[in-house]
Coordinates of C-alpha atoms in Angstrom, one line a residue:
Chain Y
M1 CA 176.3 31.7 97.1
V2 CA 176.3 33.5 100.5
G3 CA 178.9 32.4 103.0
H4 CA 178.3 31.1 106.5
P5 CA 178.0 33.9 109.0
F6 CA 181.0 32.4 110.8
D7 CA 183.2 32.6 107.8
L8 CA 182.1 36.2 107.1
A9 CA 182.7 37.2 110.7
T10 CA 186.2 35.8 110.8
E11 CA 187.1 36.9 107.2
L12 CA 190.4 38.8 107.0
S13 CA 192.3 40.5 104.2
Y14 CA 196.1 40.6 104.3
E15 CA 198.3 43.4 103.3
S16 CA 202.0 44.0 104.1
G17 CA 202.0 42.1 107.4
T18 CA 198.6 43.3 108.8
F19 CA 195.2 41.6 108.6
R20 CA 192.1 43.7 108.3
G21 CA 188.7 42.4 109.6
Q22 CA 185.2 43.7 110.3
T23 CA 183.0 43.1 113.3
S24 CA 179.9 41.1 112.6
E25 CA 176.5 42.0 114.0
A26 CA 175.6 38.2 113.9
Y27 CA 178.2 37.5 116.6
A28 CA 177.6 40.6 118.8
N29 CA 177.8 40.2 122.5
M30 CA 176.3 42.6 125.1
V31 CA 179.2 45.0 124.6
G32 CA 181.4 44.5 121.5
P33 CA 181.8 41.1 119.7
Y34 CA 181.4 37.7 121.4
G35 CA 184.9 36.7 122.7
G36 CA 184.8 33.4 120.9
I37 CA 184.5 35.0 117.5
T38 CA 187.4 37.3 118.3
A39 CA 189.6 34.5 119.5
A40 CA 188.8 32.6 116.3
T41 CA 189.6 35.6 114.2
M42 CA 193.0 36.0 116.0
L43 CA 193.7 32.3 115.2
R44 CA 192.6 32.9 111.6
A45 CA 195.3 35.5 111.3
V46 CA 197.8 32.8 112.2
L47 CA 196.4 30.2 109.9
D48 CA 196.1 32.6 107.0
H49 CA 199.7 33.9 107.5
P50 CA 201.9 33.0 104.6
D51 CA 204.8 31.8 106.8
R52 CA 202.7 29.5 109.1
I53 CA 203.8 25.9 109.7
G54 CA 201.8 23.3 111.5
A55 CA 198.3 23.3 113.1
P56 CA 197.1 25.1 116.3
L57 CA 198.5 23.7 119.5
S58 CA 197.8 26.6 121.9
L59 CA 196.2 30.0 121.9
T60 CA 195.9 32.7 124.6
V61 CA 193.8 35.8 123.9
N62 CA 193.6 38.6 126.4
F63 CA 190.6 41.0 126.0
T64 CA 191.9 44.4 127.0
A65 CA 188.9 46.5 126.1
P66 CA 185.7 46.2 124.0
I67 CA 186.1 46.2 120.2
K68 CA 184.0 48.9 118.6
D69 CA 181.7 48.1 115.7
G70 CA 183.6 48.4 112.4
E71 CA 187.0 47.5 111.0
F72 CA 189.8 46.2 113.1
F73 CA 193.4 45.1 112.4
I74 CA 195.4 42.1 113.6
K75 CA 199.2 41.7 113.7
A76 CA 200.3 38.1 113.8
K77 CA 204.1 37.8 114.0
P78 CA 206.0 34.5 114.0
A79 CA 208.5 35.2 116.8
R80 CA 210.3 31.9 116.5
T81 CA 210.1 29.0 114.1
N82 CA 211.5 25.6 115.3
R83 CA 211.5 22.3 113.6
S84 CA 208.2 21.2 115.1
T85 CA 206.8 24.4 116.8
Q86 CA 206.2 27.9 115.7
H87 CA 205.5 30.8 118.2
W88 CA 203.2 33.6 117.4
V89 CA 202.7 37.1 118.9
L90 CA 199.2 38.5 118.3
E91 CA 197.6 41.9 118.6
L92 CA 194.2 43.2 117.6
F93 CA 193.9 47.0 117.4
Q94 CA 191.6 49.8 116.2
G95 CA 193.5 53.1 115.6
Q96 CA 196.0 53.4 118.4
D97 CA 194.1 51.2 120.8
T98 CA 195.2 47.6 121.6
L99 CA 192.0 45.7 122.1
C100 CA 193.4 42.2 122.4
T101 CA 196.9 40.8 123.1
G102 CA 197.7 37.2 122.6
T103 CA 200.1 34.4 121.7
A104 CA 199.7 31.2 119.8
V105 CA 201.8 28.1 119.1
T106 CA 201.4 26.0 116.0
A107 CA 203.0 22.6 115.8
L108 CA 203.7 19.6 113.6
R109 CA 202.7 16.4 115.4
R110 CA 204.3 13.0 114.9
E111 CA 202.9 9.7 116.0
T112 CA 203.5 8.8 119.7
W113 CA 201.9 6.9 122.5
S114 CA 198.7 8.7 123.2
D115 CA 195.9 8.6 125.7
I116 CA 192.9 10.6 126.9
E117 CA 193.2 10.6 130.7
A118 CA 190.0 12.6 131.3
S119 CA 186.7 10.7 131.4
F120 CA 184.0 11.4 128.8
P121 CA 180.9 12.3 130.9
R122 CA 177.7 10.2 130.8
V123 CA 175.2 12.3 129.0
P124 CA 172.0 11.9 127.1
E125 CA 172.2 11.9 123.3
P126 CA 171.7 15.4 121.8
E127 CA 168.5 14.2 120.0
K128 CA 166.9 13.9 123.5
I129 CA 167.7 17.4 124.6
A130 CA 165.8 20.5 123.7
S131 CA 167.7 23.4 122.0
L132 CA 167.9 26.7 123.9
P133 CA 165.0 28.8 122.7
T134 CA 167.1 31.8 121.8
E135 CA 164.2 33.8 120.5
N136 CA 162.3 34.1 123.8
L137 CA 165.3 34.9 126.1
P138 CA 167.1 38.2 126.6
L139 CA 170.3 36.7 125.3
P140 CA 173.0 38.5 123.2
K141 CA 173.0 37.9 119.4
W142 CA 175.9 35.4 119.2
V143 CA 173.9 32.8 121.2
S144 CA 171.5 32.6 118.2
R145 CA 174.5 31.5 116.0
Y146 CA 174.7 28.3 118.1
D147 CA 172.4 25.4 118.6
I148 CA 173.0 24.9 122.4
K149 CA 171.4 22.0 124.2
V150 CA 172.0 22.4 127.9
I151 CA 172.0 19.1 129.7
K152 CA 173.0 20.6 133.1
G153 CA 174.0 24.0 134.4
F154 CA 172.0 26.9 132.9
P155 CA 171.3 30.0 134.9
D156 CA 167.8 30.2 136.3
P157 CA 167.1 33.8 137.5
L158 CA 163.7 32.6 138.8
A159 CA 165.2 29.9 141.1
K160 CA 163.7 29.8 144.6
E161 CA 165.6 29.5 147.9
P162 CA 168.2 28.2 148.2
K163 CA 168.9 30.2 145.1
E164 CA 172.6 29.5 144.9
N165 CA 173.7 26.2 143.2
I166 CA 176.4 24.1 144.9
D167 CA 178.5 23.9 141.8
S168 CA 178.7 25.6 138.4
V169 CA 179.2 22.5 136.3
T170 CA 177.7 22.8 132.8
L171 CA 177.3 20.1 130.2
Q172 CA 176.0 21.1 126.9
W173 CA 175.8 20.0 123.3
V174 CA 176.9 22.8 120.9
K175 CA 177.1 23.3 117.2
D176 CA 177.1 26.1 114.7
K177 CA 173.7 27.4 113.5
P178 CA 173.3 27.0 110.6
D179 CA 175.4 23.8 110.3
R180 CA 179.0 24.3 109.3
P181 CA 181.7 21.5 109.2
L182 CA 184.0 21.8 112.3
D183 CA 187.5 23.3 111.8
F184 CA 190.0 24.9 114.2
L185 CA 188.3 28.2 113.9
S186 CA 184.8 27.1 114.9
L187 CA 186.3 24.9 117.6
T188 CA 188.1 28.0 119.0
S189 CA 184.9 29.9 119.1
I190 CA 182.9 27.0 120.7
C191 CA 185.6 27.0 123.5
D192 CA 184.1 30.3 124.7
A193 CA 180.4 29.3 124.2
F194 CA 179.7 28.9 127.9
F195 CA 177.7 31.3 130.0
P196 CA 179.8 32.8 132.8
R197 CA 180.1 30.3 135.7
V198 CA 179.0 32.9 138.2
Y199 CA 175.6 33.0 136.5
I200 CA 175.1 29.3 137.2
R201 CA 176.5 29.4 140.7
K202 CA 174.3 32.3 141.8
N203 CA 171.4 31.9 139.4
E204 CA 171.7 35.6 138.7
I205 CA 172.7 37.6 135.6
S206 CA 175.3 40.2 136.5
P207 CA 178.1 42.0 134.7
A208 CA 180.8 39.5 133.7
S209 CA 183.4 39.5 130.9
T210 CA 186.3 37.3 130.0
V211 CA 189.7 38.8 130.7
S212 CA 192.0 36.0 129.3
L213 CA 191.2 32.8 127.5
T214 CA 193.6 29.9 126.8
I215 CA 192.9 26.9 124.5
Y216 CA 195.0 23.8 124.0
Y217 CA 194.1 21.9 120.8
H218 CA 194.3 18.1 121.0
A219 CA 193.2 17.2 117.6
E220 CA 194.4 17.2 114.0
E221 CA 192.5 18.4 111.0
K222 CA 191.3 14.9 110.1
E223 CA 189.7 14.5 113.5
L224 CA 187.8 17.8 113.1
D225 CA 186.8 16.7 109.6
A226 CA 185.4 13.5 111.1
V227 CA 183.1 15.5 113.4
G228 CA 181.5 17.3 110.4
H229 CA 178.1 18.8 111.6
E230 CA 177.8 16.7 114.7
P231 CA 177.4 18.6 118.0
L232 CA 180.3 18.9 120.4
L233 CA 180.0 18.3 124.1
G234 CA 181.1 21.2 126.3
E235 CA 181.9 20.5 129.9
A236 CA 182.8 23.4 132.2
K237 CA 183.4 24.0 135.9
G238 CA 184.3 27.1 137.9
I239 CA 187.3 26.7 140.1
R240 CA 187.6 29.8 142.3
Y241 CA 185.6 33.0 142.5
Y242 CA 187.6 35.7 144.4
N243 CA 187.0 39.5 144.7
G244 CA 186.0 40.3 141.2
F245 CA 187.6 37.5 139.1
F246 CA 186.9 33.8 138.7
D247 CA 188.3 31.1 136.5
H248 CA 186.9 28.0 134.8
F249 CA 188.3 24.9 133.3
A250 CA 186.5 23.3 130.3
K251 CA 186.7 20.4 127.9
I252 CA 185.3 20.2 124.4
W253 CA 184.5 16.6 123.3
S254 CA 183.4 15.1 120.1
R255 CA 180.2 13.1 120.3
D256 CA 182.2 9.8 120.2
G257 CA 184.4 10.7 123.1
N258 CA 187.4 12.3 121.5
L259 CA 188.8 15.2 123.6
L260 CA 189.3 17.9 120.9
A261 CA 190.3 20.8 123.2
T262 CA 190.8 21.9 126.8
T263 CA 190.3 25.6 127.7
T264 CA 190.6 27.8 130.7
Q265 CA 189.6 31.4 131.2
V266 CA 189.7 34.1 133.9
V267 CA 186.6 36.3 134.0
Y268 CA 185.8 39.6 135.6
Y269 CA 182.6 39.7 137.6
K270 CA 180.6 42.1 139.7
D271 CA 178.1 41.4 142.5
Chain K
M1 CA 224.1 39.2 154.0
V2 CA 223.8 36.9 151.0
G3 CA 220.4 36.8 149.3
H4 CA 218.2 33.8 148.7
P5 CA 219.1 31.9 145.5
F6 CA 215.5 32.6 144.3
D7 CA 215.9 36.3 144.6
L8 CA 219.3 36.2 142.9
A9 CA 217.9 34.1 140.1
T10 CA 215.0 36.4 139.4
E11 CA 217.0 39.6 139.9
L12 CA 216.6 42.2 137.2
S13 CA 218.1 45.6 136.4
Y14 CA 216.0 48.1 134.5
E15 CA 217.3 50.6 132.0
S16 CA 215.3 52.5 129.4
G17 CA 212.4 50.1 129.0
T18 CA 214.4 46.8 129.1
F19 CA 215.2 44.5 132.0
R20 CA 218.5 42.6 132.2
G21 CA 218.8 39.3 134.0
Q22 CA 221.3 36.5 134.4
T23 CA 220.6 32.7 134.3
S24 CA 221.2 31.0 137.6
E25 CA 223.1 27.7 138.0
A26 CA 221.0 27.0 141.1
Y27 CA 217.8 26.7 139.0
A28 CA 219.3 24.9 136.0
N29 CA 217.1 22.3 134.2
M30 CA 218.4 19.6 132.0
V31 CA 218.7 22.1 129.1
G32 CA 218.6 25.8 130.0
P33 CA 216.9 27.2 133.1
Y34 CA 213.9 25.6 134.9
G35 CA 210.7 27.0 133.3
G36 CA 209.3 28.1 136.7
I37 CA 212.2 30.4 137.4
T38 CA 211.9 31.9 133.9
A39 CA 208.2 32.4 134.3
A40 CA 208.8 34.1 137.7
T41 CA 211.5 36.3 136.2
M42 CA 209.0 37.3 133.4
L43 CA 206.5 38.2 136.1
R44 CA 209.1 40.1 138.0
A45 CA 209.7 42.4 135.0
V46 CA 206.0 43.3 135.3
L47 CA 206.0 43.8 139.0
D48 CA 209.2 45.8 138.9
H49 CA 207.9 48.0 136.0
P50 CA 207.5 51.6 137.1
D51 CA 204.1 51.9 135.4
R52 CA 202.5 48.7 136.9
I53 CA 199.2 48.9 138.7
G54 CA 197.6 46.0 140.6
A55 CA 198.7 42.5 141.5
P56 CA 199.1 39.5 139.1
L57 CA 195.8 38.0 137.8
S58 CA 197.1 35.9 134.9
L59 CA 200.4 35.0 133.2
T60 CA 201.1 33.1 130.0
V61 CA 204.7 32.2 129.1
N62 CA 205.6 30.4 125.9
F63 CA 209.0 28.8 125.9
T64 CA 210.2 29.1 122.3
A65 CA 213.8 27.8 122.7
P66 CA 216.3 27.0 125.4
I67 CA 217.8 30.1 127.1
K68 CA 221.6 29.9 127.0
D69 CA 223.7 30.4 130.2
G70 CA 224.5 34.1 130.8
E71 CA 222.6 37.3 130.5
F72 CA 219.2 37.8 129.0
F73 CA 216.8 40.7 128.4
I74 CA 213.1 41.1 129.1
K75 CA 210.8 43.6 127.5
A76 CA 207.6 44.2 129.5
K77 CA 205.2 46.6 127.8
P78 CA 201.9 47.7 129.3
A79 CA 199.7 47.4 126.2
R80 CA 196.6 48.8 127.9
T81 CA 195.7 50.2 131.3
N82 CA 192.1 50.2 132.4
R83 CA 190.6 51.2 135.7
S84 CA 191.0 47.7 137.3
T85 CA 193.1 45.7 134.8
Q86 CA 196.4 46.3 133.1
H87 CA 197.5 44.2 130.1
W88 CA 201.2 43.3 129.6
V89 CA 203.1 42.0 126.5
L90 CA 206.3 40.1 127.5
E91 CA 209.4 39.0 125.6
L92 CA 212.6 37.4 126.8
F93 CA 215.5 37.5 124.4
Q94 CA 219.2 37.0 124.0
G95 CA 220.7 38.9 121.1
Q96 CA 218.3 38.6 118.2
D97 CA 216.7 35.4 119.5
T98 CA 213.2 35.5 121.1
L99 CA 213.3 32.8 123.8
C100 CA 210.0 33.4 125.5
T101 CA 206.9 35.2 124.5
G102 CA 204.2 36.0 126.9
T103 CA 201.3 38.1 128.2
A104 CA 200.2 39.0 131.7
V105 CA 197.3 40.8 133.3
T106 CA 197.6 42.7 136.6
A107 CA 194.4 43.8 138.4
L108 CA 193.0 45.7 141.3
R109 CA 190.5 43.6 143.2
R110 CA 187.5 44.8 145.1
E111 CA 185.4 42.8 147.6
T112 CA 182.7 40.7 146.1
W113 CA 180.9 37.4 146.8
S114 CA 183.7 34.8 146.7
D115 CA 183.9 31.0 146.8
I116 CA 186.3 28.2 146.2
E117 CA 184.4 25.6 144.1
A118 CA 187.2 23.1 143.9
S119 CA 187.6 20.7 146.8
F120 CA 190.8 20.7 148.9
P121 CA 192.1 17.1 148.7
R122 CA 192.4 14.8 151.7
V123 CA 196.1 14.5 152.3
P124 CA 198.5 13.6 155.1
E125 CA 200.2 16.5 156.9
P126 CA 203.6 17.5 155.4
E127 CA 205.3 16.4 158.6
K128 CA 204.3 12.8 157.9
I129 CA 205.8 12.7 154.4
A130 CA 209.5 12.3 153.5
S131 CA 211.2 14.9 151.4
L132 CA 212.4 13.9 148.0
P133 CA 216.1 12.8 148.4
T134 CA 217.4 15.1 145.7
E135 CA 221.0 14.1 146.4
N136 CA 220.7 10.4 145.3
L137 CA 218.6 10.8 142.2
P138 CA 219.6 11.9 138.7
L139 CA 217.5 15.1 138.9
P140 CA 218.1 18.5 137.4
K141 CA 219.6 21.1 139.8
W142 CA 216.4 23.2 140.3
V143 CA 214.8 20.2 142.1
S144 CA 217.3 20.8 145.0
R145 CA 215.9 24.3 145.4
Y146 CA 212.6 22.9 146.6
D147 CA 211.6 20.7 149.5
I148 CA 209.2 18.4 147.6
K149 CA 207.2 15.8 149.5
V150 CA 205.4 13.6 147.1
I151 CA 202.2 12.1 148.6
K152 CA 201.2 10.4 145.3
G153 CA 202.4 10.4 141.7
F154 CA 206.1 10.2 141.4
P155 CA 207.7 8.4 138.4
D156 CA 209.1 5.0 139.2
P157 CA 211.3 3.8 136.4
L158 CA 211.8 0.5 138.2
A159 CA 208.0 -0.3 138.2
K160 CA 207.1 -3.8 137.2
E161 CA 204.3 -4.9 134.9
P162 CA 201.8 -3.3 134.5
K163 CA 204.3 -0.5 134.2
E164 CA 201.8 2.1 133.1
N165 CA 199.8 3.9 135.8
I166 CA 196.0 4.5 135.2
D167 CA 196.3 8.2 135.9
S168 CA 199.0 10.8 136.4
V169 CA 197.5 12.5 139.5
T170 CA 200.3 14.0 141.6
L171 CA 199.8 15.4 145.1
Q172 CA 202.8 17.0 146.6
W173 CA 203.9 19.4 149.4
V174 CA 206.3 22.0 148.0
K175 CA 208.3 24.9 149.4
D176 CA 211.5 26.8 148.7
K177 CA 214.8 25.4 150.0
P178 CA 216.1 27.2 152.0
D179 CA 212.9 28.7 153.4
R180 CA 211.7 31.9 151.8
P181 CA 208.4 33.7 152.6
L182 CA 205.9 33.1 149.8
D183 CA 205.2 35.9 147.3
F184 CA 203.8 36.1 143.7
L185 CA 207.2 35.3 142.3
S186 CA 207.8 32.1 144.2
L187 CA 204.2 31.0 143.8
T188 CA 204.7 31.4 140.0
S189 CA 207.8 29.2 140.1
I190 CA 206.0 26.6 142.2
C191 CA 203.3 26.4 139.6
D192 CA 205.8 24.7 137.3
A193 CA 207.3 22.4 140.0
F194 CA 205.7 19.2 138.7
F195 CA 207.4 16.4 136.9
P196 CA 206.0 15.9 133.4
R197 CA 202.7 14.0 133.7
V198 CA 203.9 11.5 131.0
Y199 CA 206.7 10.4 133.4
I200 CA 204.1 9.4 136.0
R201 CA 201.7 7.8 133.5
K202 CA 204.4 5.7 131.9
N203 CA 206.9 5.4 134.8
E204 CA 209.5 6.3 132.3
I205 CA 211.8 9.3 132.0
S206 CA 211.8 10.5 128.4
P207 CA 212.4 13.9 126.7
A208 CA 209.6 16.4 127.7
S209 CA 209.5 20.2 127.9
T210 CA 206.9 22.8 128.6
V211 CA 205.8 24.7 125.5
S212 CA 203.3 27.0 127.1
L213 CA 202.3 27.7 130.7
T214 CA 199.4 29.7 132.0
I215 CA 198.7 30.7 135.6
Y216 CA 195.7 32.3 137.2
Y217 CA 196.3 34.0 140.5
H218 CA 193.6 33.7 143.1
A219 CA 195.2 35.4 146.0
E220 CA 196.1 38.8 147.3
E221 CA 199.5 39.7 148.8
K222 CA 198.1 39.4 152.4
E223 CA 197.1 35.8 151.8
L224 CA 200.6 34.9 150.4
D225 CA 202.1 36.7 153.4
A226 CA 199.9 34.5 155.7
V227 CA 201.5 31.4 154.2
G228 CA 205.0 32.5 155.1
H229 CA 207.3 29.4 155.1
E230 CA 204.5 26.8 155.2
P231 CA 204.6 24.3 152.3
L232 CA 202.0 24.5 149.5
L233 CA 200.0 21.6 148.2
G234 CA 200.4 21.0 144.5
E235 CA 197.7 18.9 142.7
A236 CA 198.2 18.1 139.1
K237 CA 196.5 15.8 136.5
G238 CA 197.2 15.1 132.8
I239 CA 194.3 15.6 130.5
R240 CA 195.2 14.4 127.0
Y241 CA 198.4 13.0 125.6
Y242 CA 198.3 13.1 121.8
N243 CA 201.0 12.7 119.2
G244 CA 203.8 14.6 120.9
F245 CA 202.0 17.0 123.2
F246 CA 200.0 16.7 126.4
D247 CA 198.4 19.1 128.8
H248 CA 197.9 19.2 132.5
F249 CA 195.7 21.1 134.9
A250 CA 197.0 21.9 138.4
K251 CA 196.0 23.7 141.6
I252 CA 198.2 25.2 144.2
W253 CA 196.7 25.2 147.7
S254 CA 197.8 26.7 150.9
R255 CA 198.1 24.2 153.8
D256 CA 194.8 25.6 155.3
G257 CA 192.8 25.1 152.1
N258 CA 193.1 28.4 150.3
L259 CA 193.3 28.0 146.5
L260 CA 196.2 30.4 145.6
A261 CA 196.6 29.6 141.9
T262 CA 195.4 27.4 139.1
T263 CA 197.7 26.5 136.3
T264 CA 197.7 24.7 133.0
Q265 CA 200.5 23.8 130.6
V266 CA 201.0 22.1 127.3
V267 CA 204.1 20.0 127.1
Y268 CA 206.1 18.4 124.2
Y269 CA 207.0 14.8 124.8
K270 CA 208.7 12.0 122.9
D271 CA 208.2 8.3 123.2

């Protein structure tokens, strides 16, 4: 049986404190791998680490330079282990080059008063939205590894005057292609599955790449298991674009209104 | 001339790759120092580093365990230097104990199309709002180092039924006390100057502490200089509270509507 491309792309072997992985053509971006698959692979080093306790609570990955095709290495070091939290320091490298830095926190949860203060957006069911036709668009390869159904907020380079949109809000249904049951790794990758906000604001495709990505996980394994193969709703909005860098804030919802993760990123862009 | 308590609290000496600092009673929290002053001190290690290029673009600080009163050390390592970005790996420690992990990115900006997509909230002028009377409330010491004028969203433990608020939105004017001209360090500290969202939602004071804090800087030095001693507007909202951890998203505005920073944090809380 052949594994899912996602599992192959994030596969790591572990030897004496260092994980070894291999870039995957299936998740290639315009230059180097798709950031979401890299973030998921960094998290996998944490989850596969023999000393790990708890489930993901937060992850920050900084993309320092493009990863070259081929093998790479990840160091995941538990810097501090408390009763309910564990702090991780992460580095991805090829030879002498640090290509990602990062930190993560894993945690043991216990039942408390809980609430989702954010509002689940009113959206049409995924069955009513067409999938992005990845075959006929000049999109990087990783996009074909997702079934993306954009409800609102997709860049339209052919837009007429006024070309610029008043906001960059995107709402989209997303799931792995082919289907794969949701877990923390695929959730991580889906957190980055948004086109750069500046594309949507300006209806123009221009150089843009994520510099730093942060994810807060708001779910336990049983809730991800409950999602199974259902699509997730991604909701993203740009906040400020300023002299070469912008940020966005995004939420990842289950179809039935559970907020599984929140995520922010700061992105380099060029006019 | 005696220095400002903020400058004394964030003061570092540098010797052979390691910075040495000292906790400050003036910025004490309930246990250990106020997280904002620690984050600012971590950033100061980057800014004071002889190899640093560019201004702050992003900062993530993970609080692994309380810092004890006394001296502490910070390692700030430039893991990668590109043309326009520099990636930093940060660690704060006392003896063998890692008490904060972190990463930062500094960057050189160049003029591009820019826009603030977030909306500046309608708020009364700071002159019309009373300052928090820090002297008569059981608040930690750091609160007295800020002039905080809460427009909306302050915990009221005496609230009657229904005790719980429907949201945790806070709007507050904040500045250093005594006055100090704004810079990247004080902006960093102000990013953490919000009471835990769970206090506001539940109108109850209960154990809560920041686990991880991320800041994206959206301003250049000249814009911070232009703020001078004017108060900043802090706007924060909780997103999800779930089994022991919640997150919030916040914006820090200048009085004239410039978005200086966005910041998220994930916070441990107990019922």
